[in-house]
Coordinates of C-alpha atoms in Angstrom, one line a residue:
M135 CA 20.4 -21.3 -22.6
L136 CA 21.5 -21.6 -26.3
T137 CA 19.1 -20.5 -29.0
P138 CA 18.2 -23.0 -31.8
D139 CA 20.5 -21.3 -34.2
Q140 CA 23.4 -21.4 -31.8
A141 CA 22.7 -25.1 -31.2
R142 CA 22.6 -25.7 -34.9
D143 CA 26.0 -24.0 -35.3
R144 CA 27.5 -26.2 -32.5
V145 CA 26.4 -29.5 -34.2
H146 CA 27.7 -28.3 -37.6
D147 CA 31.0 -27.6 -36.0
A148 CA 31.2 -31.0 -34.5
I149 CA 30.4 -32.6 -37.8
D150 CA 33.2 -30.5 -39.5
R151 CA 35.8 -31.7 -36.9
A152 CA 34.7 -35.3 -37.4
T153 CA 35.2 -35.3 -41.1
R154 CA 38.6 -33.5 -40.7
A155 CA 39.6 -36.2 -38.2
G156 CA 38.9 -38.9 -40.9
A157 CA 35.3 -39.9 -40.6
D158 CA 33.5 -40.9 -43.8
A159 CA 30.3 -39.7 -42.4
A160 CA 28.9 -38.3 -39.2
D161 CA 25.9 -37.0 -37.3
A162 CA 25.8 -34.9 -34.1
M163 CA 23.0 -34.0 -31.8
L164 CA 22.9 -31.4 -29.0
S165 CA 20.6 -31.3 -26.0
A166 CA 20.5 -28.2 -23.8
G167 CA 17.9 -27.1 -21.2
E168 CA 17.0 -25.8 -17.8
S169 CA 14.4 -27.0 -15.4
L170 CA 12.8 -25.8 -12.1
S171 CA 10.7 -27.8 -9.7
V172 CA 9.2 -27.3 -6.4
S173 CA 7.6 -29.9 -4.0
V174 CA 5.4 -29.3 -0.9
R175 CA 3.9 -31.5 1.8
L176 CA 1.4 -30.8 4.4
D177 CA 1.5 -27.1 3.5
A178 CA 5.2 -26.8 3.9
L179 CA 8.0 -26.4 1.3
E180 CA 9.9 -29.7 0.9
D181 CA 12.3 -29.1 -2.0
V182 CA 13.4 -26.7 -4.8
D183 CA 15.4 -28.0 -7.5
R184 CA 17.0 -26.1 -10.4
A185 CA 19.1 -27.9 -13.1
E186 CA 20.8 -27.0 -16.3
H187 CA 22.3 -29.3 -18.9
L188 CA 24.3 -29.1 -22.1
E189 CA 25.5 -32.2 -23.9
L190 CA 26.7 -33.0 -27.4
G191 CA 26.8 -36.4 -28.9
L192 CA 28.8 -37.4 -32.0
R193 CA 28.4 -40.5 -34.2
V194 CA 30.9 -41.3 -36.8
F195 CA 31.2 -43.8 -39.6
C196 CA 34.4 -45.3 -41.0
G197 CA 33.0 -47.5 -43.9
Q198 CA 30.5 -49.8 -42.2
R199 CA 32.1 -49.3 -38.8
S200 CA 30.7 -46.8 -36.4
A201 CA 31.1 -45.3 -32.8
S202 CA 29.3 -42.9 -30.6
I203 CA 30.7 -40.5 -28.0
S204 CA 29.4 -37.5 -26.0
T205 CA 30.7 -34.7 -24.0
T206 CA 29.7 -31.7 -22.0
D207 CA 32.8 -29.7 -22.8
L208 CA 32.1 -27.9 -26.0
T209 CA 35.4 -25.9 -26.2
P210 CA 37.2 -26.2 -29.6
A211 CA 40.0 -28.3 -28.1
A212 CA 37.7 -30.7 -26.4
L213 CA 35.7 -31.1 -29.6
D214 CA 38.8 -31.9 -31.6
I215 CA 39.8 -34.6 -29.1
L216 CA 36.1 -35.9 -29.1
A217 CA 36.3 -36.4 -32.9
E218 CA 39.6 -38.0 -32.9
R219 CA 38.5 -40.4 -30.2
A220 CA 35.4 -41.3 -32.0
V221 CA 37.1 -42.0 -35.3
A222 CA 39.7 -44.1 -33.5
M223 CA 36.9 -46.1 -31.8
A224 CA 34.9 -46.5 -35.1
R225 CA 38.0 -47.9 -36.8
E226 CA 38.2 -50.7 -34.2
A227 CA 34.5 -51.5 -34.1
P228 CA 33.0 -54.4 -35.9
E229 CA 31.4 -53.9 -39.3
D230 CA 27.6 -53.6 -39.6
E231 CA 26.2 -53.9 -43.0
W232 CA 23.0 -52.0 -42.1
A233 CA 24.7 -49.1 -40.4
G234 CA 24.7 -45.6 -41.9
L235 CA 23.1 -42.2 -42.1
A236 CA 19.5 -41.9 -43.4
P237 CA 19.1 -41.9 -47.1
V238 CA 20.1 -38.6 -48.5
E239 CA 17.1 -38.4 -50.8
R240 CA 14.7 -38.7 -47.9
L241 CA 16.1 -36.0 -45.7
M242 CA 13.9 -33.1 -44.7
H243 CA 14.7 -29.9 -46.5
G244 CA 13.2 -26.4 -46.0
N245 CA 11.7 -24.7 -43.0
V246 CA 11.1 -26.7 -39.8
P247 CA 7.4 -27.0 -39.1
Q248 CA 6.2 -24.7 -36.4
L249 CA 4.4 -26.8 -33.8
D250 CA 4.1 -24.2 -31.1
L251 CA 6.1 -26.3 -28.6
D252 CA 7.7 -23.4 -26.6
D253 CA 6.0 -20.8 -24.6
G254 CA 9.3 -19.2 -23.7
T255 CA 8.7 -19.3 -19.9
L256 CA 10.3 -21.1 -17.1
G257 CA 8.4 -19.5 -14.2
D258 CA 9.9 -18.8 -10.8
P259 CA 10.0 -20.8 -7.5
A260 CA 7.5 -18.6 -5.8
A261 CA 4.8 -19.1 -8.5
L262 CA 5.4 -22.9 -8.7
K263 CA 5.4 -23.3 -4.9
E264 CA 1.9 -21.4 -4.9
S265 CA 0.6 -23.8 -7.5
A266 CA 1.8 -26.9 -5.6
L267 CA 0.3 -25.5 -2.3
I268 CA -3.0 -24.8 -3.9
A269 CA -3.2 -28.3 -5.5
E270 CA -2.4 -29.9 -2.1
R271 CA -4.9 -27.8 -0.2
A272 CA -7.6 -28.7 -2.7
A273 CA -6.8 -32.3 -2.3
R274 CA -6.7 -32.3 1.4
A275 CA -10.0 -30.4 1.5
V276 CA -11.9 -33.3 0.0
P277 CA -13.8 -35.1 2.9
G278 CA -12.1 -38.4 3.7
V279 CA -8.5 -37.5 2.8
T280 CA -6.4 -38.2 5.8
N281 CA -2.9 -37.6 4.8
S282 CA -0.7 -36.3 1.9
E283 CA 2.3 -37.6 0.0
G284 CA 2.7 -34.1 -1.4
A285 CA 2.3 -32.0 -4.5
G286 CA 4.6 -30.6 -6.9
A287 CA 4.9 -28.1 -9.8
S288 CA 7.7 -27.9 -12.4
A289 CA 8.7 -26.2 -15.6
S290 CA 11.5 -26.8 -18.1
R291 CA 12.7 -25.5 -21.4
S292 CA 15.1 -27.4 -23.8
I293 CA 16.8 -27.1 -27.1
W294 CA 17.3 -30.1 -29.5
A295 CA 19.6 -29.8 -32.6
L296 CA 20.7 -32.4 -35.1
A297 CA 23.1 -32.2 -38.1
T298 CA 24.4 -34.8 -40.5
S299 CA 27.5 -34.7 -42.8
H300 CA 25.3 -35.4 -45.8
G301 CA 23.0 -32.3 -45.7
F302 CA 20.5 -32.0 -42.8
A303 CA 20.6 -29.5 -40.0
G304 CA 17.6 -28.7 -37.8
A305 CA 16.9 -27.4 -34.3
Y306 CA 13.9 -26.6 -32.2
A307 CA 12.9 -25.3 -28.7
S308 CA 10.2 -26.8 -26.4
S309 CA 8.9 -26.1 -22.9
N310 CA 7.0 -28.4 -20.5
H311 CA 4.9 -27.4 -17.3
S312 CA 3.3 -29.8 -14.8
I313 CA 1.4 -29.9 -11.6
S314 CA 0.8 -33.0 -9.5
A315 CA -0.7 -34.1 -6.2
S316 CA -0.8 -37.4 -4.3
V317 CA -2.9 -38.0 -1.2
L318 CA -4.1 -40.8 1.1
A319 CA -7.6 -41.5 2.4
G320 CA -8.9 -43.9 5.0
D321 CA -7.6 -45.0 8.5
A322 CA -4.4 -46.7 9.4
G323 CA -4.2 -50.2 8.1
A324 CA -6.7 -49.5 5.4
M325 CA -5.4 -46.5 3.6
E326 CA -5.7 -45.9 -0.2
R327 CA -3.5 -43.6 -2.3
D328 CA -4.3 -41.9 -5.6
Y329 CA -3.1 -38.9 -7.5
D330 CA -3.7 -36.6 -10.4
Y331 CA -1.3 -34.6 -12.6
H332 CA -1.3 -32.6 -15.7
S333 CA 1.4 -31.7 -18.2
A334 CA 1.4 -29.1 -21.0
R335 CA 3.8 -27.4 -23.4
H336 CA 2.3 -24.1 -22.4
A337 CA 1.8 -23.0 -18.8
A338 CA -1.4 -21.3 -19.9
R339 CA -2.8 -24.7 -21.0
L340 CA -2.4 -26.4 -17.6
D341 CA -5.4 -27.5 -15.7
S342 CA -5.9 -25.4 -12.6
P343 CA -4.1 -26.6 -9.5
E344 CA -7.5 -26.6 -7.7
D345 CA -8.9 -29.0 -10.2
I346 CA -5.9 -31.3 -10.1
G347 CA -5.9 -31.4 -6.3
R348 CA -9.6 -32.0 -6.1
R349 CA -9.4 -34.9 -8.6
A350 CA -6.5 -36.5 -6.7
G351 CA -8.5 -36.3 -3.4
E352 CA -11.7 -37.7 -4.9
R353 CA -9.9 -40.6 -6.5
A354 CA -8.2 -41.6 -3.1
V355 CA -11.5 -41.3 -1.2
A356 CA -13.3 -43.4 -3.8
R357 CA -10.8 -46.3 -3.3
V358 CA -11.4 -46.7 0.4
G359 CA -12.9 -50.0 1.6
A360 CA -11.7 -51.9 -1.4
G361 CA -12.9 -55.5 -1.6
R362 CA -12.1 -58.5 -3.8
V363 CA -13.2 -59.6 -7.2
R364 CA -15.0 -62.9 -7.9
G365 CA -12.6 -64.6 -10.2
G366 CA -13.4 -65.9 -13.7
A367 CA -13.7 -64.8 -17.3
M368 CA -15.4 -61.4 -17.6
P369 CA -15.4 -58.0 -19.3
I370 CA -13.0 -55.3 -18.2
V371 CA -13.2 -51.7 -18.9
L372 CA -9.9 -49.6 -18.9
D373 CA -9.8 -46.1 -17.7
P374 CA -8.0 -43.8 -20.3
R375 CA -5.2 -43.4 -17.7
V376 CA -4.2 -47.0 -18.0
G377 CA -5.7 -48.0 -21.4
S378 CA -3.0 -46.2 -23.2
S379 CA -0.5 -48.8 -22.1
L380 CA -1.9 -51.1 -24.8
L381 CA -0.7 -48.7 -27.5
G382 CA 2.7 -48.8 -25.9
H383 CA 2.7 -52.6 -26.4
L384 CA 1.6 -52.1 -29.9
S385 CA 4.3 -49.9 -30.8
G386 CA 6.9 -52.1 -29.2
A387 CA 5.7 -55.1 -31.1
I388 CA 5.8 -53.3 -34.5
S389 CA 9.2 -51.7 -33.9
G390 CA 11.9 -52.3 -36.5
S391 CA 14.2 -54.0 -33.9
A392 CA 11.4 -56.4 -32.9
I393 CA 10.7 -57.3 -36.5
T394 CA 14.3 -57.6 -37.6
R395 CA 15.1 -59.9 -34.6
K396 CA 11.9 -61.8 -35.0
T397 CA 10.9 -61.2 -31.4
S398 CA 7.3 -59.9 -31.9
F399 CA 4.0 -61.6 -31.6
L400 CA 3.0 -59.5 -34.7
L401 CA 5.8 -60.7 -36.9
E402 CA 3.5 -62.1 -39.5
A403 CA 0.7 -59.6 -39.1
M404 CA 1.5 -56.9 -41.6
G405 CA -1.6 -56.3 -43.8
T406 CA -3.8 -58.4 -41.7
R407 CA -6.7 -57.4 -39.3
I408 CA -5.4 -57.3 -35.7
F409 CA -8.1 -55.1 -34.2
A410 CA -11.9 -55.1 -34.8
P411 CA -13.2 -53.4 -38.0
G412 CA -13.5 -49.6 -37.3
I413 CA -10.5 -49.3 -35.1
D414 CA -8.0 -46.6 -36.2
I415 CA -4.7 -45.9 -34.5
I416 CA -2.9 -42.8 -35.5
D417 CA 0.6 -41.3 -34.8
D418 CA 0.6 -37.5 -35.2
P419 CA 3.9 -35.8 -34.7
H420 CA 2.5 -32.4 -36.0
R421 CA -0.1 -31.9 -33.3
P422 CA 0.3 -28.3 -32.2
H423 CA 1.8 -28.1 -28.7
G424 CA 1.6 -31.9 -28.4
L425 CA 3.6 -33.5 -25.6
R426 CA 5.4 -35.8 -28.1
S427 CA 5.3 -33.5 -31.2
R428 CA 8.5 -33.1 -33.3
P429 CA 9.3 -31.4 -36.5
F430 CA 11.7 -34.1 -37.7
D431 CA 12.9 -37.5 -36.5
G432 CA 16.2 -38.5 -34.9
E433 CA 17.9 -39.0 -38.3
G434 CA 16.7 -35.8 -39.9
L435 CA 13.8 -37.3 -41.9
P436 CA 10.5 -35.5 -42.2
V437 CA 7.6 -36.6 -40.1
S438 CA 3.9 -36.6 -40.8
P439 CA 0.6 -38.0 -39.4
M440 CA 0.4 -41.7 -40.2
Q441 CA -2.2 -44.4 -39.6
L442 CA -0.7 -47.4 -38.0
V443 CA -3.9 -49.3 -37.9
A444 CA -6.7 -48.6 -40.4
D445 CA -10.1 -50.2 -39.9
G446 CA -8.5 -52.8 -37.7
M447 CA -5.6 -53.6 -40.3
L448 CA -2.0 -53.3 -39.4
E449 CA -0.5 -50.9 -42.0
T450 CA 3.2 -50.3 -41.2
W451 CA 6.1 -51.0 -39.1
L452 CA 7.9 -48.3 -37.1
L453 CA 11.3 -48.1 -38.9
D454 CA 14.7 -46.3 -38.5
S455 CA 17.0 -46.4 -41.4
A456 CA 19.0 -49.4 -40.2
A457 CA 15.9 -51.5 -39.7
A458 CA 14.5 -50.4 -43.0
R459 CA 17.5 -51.4 -44.9
Q460 CA 17.6 -54.8 -43.2
L461 CA 13.9 -55.3 -44.3
G462 CA 14.3 -53.8 -47.7
L463 CA 11.8 -51.1 -46.8
E464 CA 11.8 -47.3 -46.5
P465 CA 12.3 -45.6 -43.0
T466 CA 9.0 -44.3 -41.6
G467 CA 10.3 -41.1 -39.8
H468 CA 10.1 -42.7 -36.3
A469 CA 13.7 -42.7 -35.4
V470 CA 14.4 -41.4 -31.8
R471 CA 17.5 -41.0 -30.0
G472 CA 19.4 -39.7 -27.0
V473 CA 22.6 -37.8 -27.1
G474 CA 24.7 -41.1 -27.1
G475 CA 24.3 -44.1 -29.2
A476 CA 22.5 -45.1 -32.4
P477 CA 18.8 -44.2 -33.1
S478 CA 16.0 -46.5 -32.0
V479 CA 12.4 -46.1 -32.9
G480 CA 9.3 -44.6 -31.1
P481 CA 5.9 -43.1 -31.7
S482 CA 5.0 -39.4 -31.3
N483 CA 1.5 -38.4 -30.2
L484 CA 0.0 -41.9 -30.6
Y485 CA -3.8 -42.3 -30.2
L486 CA -6.7 -44.6 -30.8
A487 CA -9.5 -42.8 -32.6
N488 CA -12.8 -42.2 -30.9
G489 CA -15.5 -44.9 -30.9
K490 CA -19.2 -44.1 -31.2
T491 CA -20.5 -45.5 -27.8
P492 CA -20.8 -43.4 -24.7
V493 CA -19.1 -44.8 -21.7
A494 CA -22.4 -45.5 -19.9
S495 CA -23.6 -47.5 -22.9
L496 CA -20.3 -49.3 -23.1
I497 CA -20.8 -50.8 -19.7
A498 CA -24.6 -51.0 -19.6
D499 CA -24.9 -54.6 -20.5
I500 CA -22.0 -55.8 -18.2
D501 CA -23.7 -57.9 -15.5
Y502 CA -20.4 -58.5 -13.7
G503 CA -17.0 -57.1 -14.6
V504 CA -14.3 -54.6 -13.5
Y505 CA -13.5 -51.0 -14.3
V506 CA -9.6 -50.8 -14.1
T507 CA -8.0 -47.7 -13.0
E508 CA -4.6 -49.0 -12.0
L509 CA -2.2 -51.6 -13.6
I510 CA 0.8 -52.9 -11.7
G511 CA 3.8 -54.8 -12.8
Q512 CA 5.1 -55.6 -16.2
G513 CA 3.8 -59.1 -17.0
I514 CA 3.9 -58.7 -20.9
N515 CA 5.7 -60.9 -23.3
L516 CA 5.9 -59.1 -26.6
V517 CA 7.4 -62.4 -28.3
T518 CA 4.2 -64.5 -27.4
G519 CA 1.7 -61.7 -26.7
D520 CA 1.0 -63.2 -23.2
Y521 CA -0.4 -60.5 -20.8
S522 CA -0.8 -60.6 -17.0
R523 CA -0.9 -57.6 -14.7
G524 CA -1.9 -56.7 -11.2
A525 CA -4.8 -54.2 -11.2
A526 CA -7.1 -52.2 -9.0
G527 CA -10.4 -50.4 -9.7
Y528 CA -14.1 -50.8 -9.3
L529 CA -16.7 -53.5 -9.8
I530 CA -19.2 -53.2 -12.5
E531 CA -22.5 -54.8 -11.4
G532 CA -25.7 -54.7 -13.4
G533 CA -24.3 -52.2 -15.9
V534 CA -23.2 -49.6 -13.1
I535 CA -19.8 -49.0 -11.6
T536 CA -20.2 -49.8 -7.9
T537 CA -17.6 -50.6 -5.2
P538 CA -13.7 -50.4 -5.2
V539 CA -11.7 -53.6 -5.6
S540 CA -8.0 -54.2 -5.4
E541 CA -5.4 -57.0 -5.4
F542 CA -6.6 -58.8 -8.6
T543 CA -4.9 -59.7 -11.8
V544 CA -6.1 -59.4 -15.4
A545 CA -4.7 -61.9 -17.9
G546 CA -5.0 -62.9 -21.6
T547 CA -3.1 -62.4 -24.8
L548 CA -2.5 -59.2 -26.6
Q549 CA -3.8 -60.8 -29.7
S550 CA -7.2 -61.5 -28.2
M551 CA -7.3 -58.2 -26.3
F552 CA -6.7 -56.3 -29.6
R553 CA -9.4 -58.2 -31.3
E554 CA -11.9 -57.8 -28.5
L555 CA -11.2 -54.0 -27.9
V556 CA -14.3 -51.6 -28.2
P557 CA -13.6 -47.8 -27.7
A558 CA -16.0 -45.4 -26.1
N559 CA -16.4 -41.8 -27.5
D560 CA -14.6 -39.9 -24.8
L561 CA -11.1 -39.4 -26.3
N562 CA -9.2 -36.6 -24.7
F563 CA -5.7 -35.5 -25.8
R564 CA -4.3 -35.3 -22.3
Y565 CA -1.1 -37.5 -22.4
G566 CA 1.6 -38.4 -24.8
I567 CA -0.4 -41.5 -25.7
N568 CA -4.1 -41.1 -25.6
V569 CA -7.2 -43.6 -25.9
P570 CA -10.8 -43.3 -25.0
T571 CA -12.2 -45.7 -22.4
L572 CA -11.8 -49.2 -23.7
R573 CA -13.8 -52.4 -23.1
I574 CA -12.3 -55.9 -23.5
D575 CA -14.5 -58.9 -23.2
G576 CA -13.3 -62.4 -22.1
M577 CA -10.4 -61.4 -19.9
T578 CA -9.4 -63.8 -17.1
V579 CA -9.6 -62.0 -13.7
A580 CA -8.2 -63.6 -10.5
S581 CA -8.3 -62.3 -7.0
G582 CA -4.9 -62.0 -5.3

């Protein structure tokens, strides 16, 4: 695999070829990597997969016209053809008054922040197989587990490089390791499935396969015998595994594209209170070995921790350069992109800060409600804020989590859900987006 320095040289070379071909401006990005994964089921090896990739994307500008093109052939002759085709495409493209590279005065300069994203290891099939087998055995050893959908372990390493014709060049390496298990409990006709997984930048930071498998088994067994919910308006409590989806909806609603197109239920919400007082939501791209950490954004701008919501108040949109120009604002360092196409926006390590209430106290006064551990479907309208999703979880009765329930829906509006949201104090940085346990009163629950 290429080193970061070699990747940086490749994107610089692509930029030079584009300008020689007639581009007024250009940027290039390169993605290279290798991955290894192993899956097992019922104590037998099912699959071993190894993959490598190397791709370069070139975006060129001719005035306000632009085009993007990508290739896996990085030979000099192929890159010359790539640059010539990109310029020819751009000259035929429609003009876009907002198109262009990021503002030169905002580019990141100096050393790339060291975020400890790469442990330098890929592992080997034998070790990954053993981790997967241990996880599945631990899950199947839980009393009540009756079958297995399998377990897996994987590892990958990648290099990402970006250069622009107006002065930015950066590259960094990252690694990712994961273990998962999924099992079933109960008898035929009444079987329940659940899972657990963990991902980490460093293999040494992974949960043990025994713990991952045990949690998968215990979760599946706990769901056996699921009943139905009594419908009506009631409090719901969201497990952190599913509560994080609310921050995904928030980031979509405050993205630059949603605001410029006027397709967001938060269009008029800047500077207003959209959550209860005391709620803070932070995006932290500099978290060491974070799953979504990055030293710079997809346009070469510096990134830094940023409060999106402070004391319940919406503080900022998420803006790339094009959206920022259209709104008369500054880009926020949230541009993300793939090898092909223009940047879009997205958060990094997004989280809702800890509340002050223990989980037991959060539910202690709920006479009847549901603790949601699974959300199904995508019944969310970010234009209106309407929300309706299928769910499964457990009843809360007399302030205690009791029996499993399934086949129900939870509905409301994101506006009211945000205002009613109360966080517990159990925040754990385990995923790319993290929240503590969340309580929302007044949701409409209906049995399926």
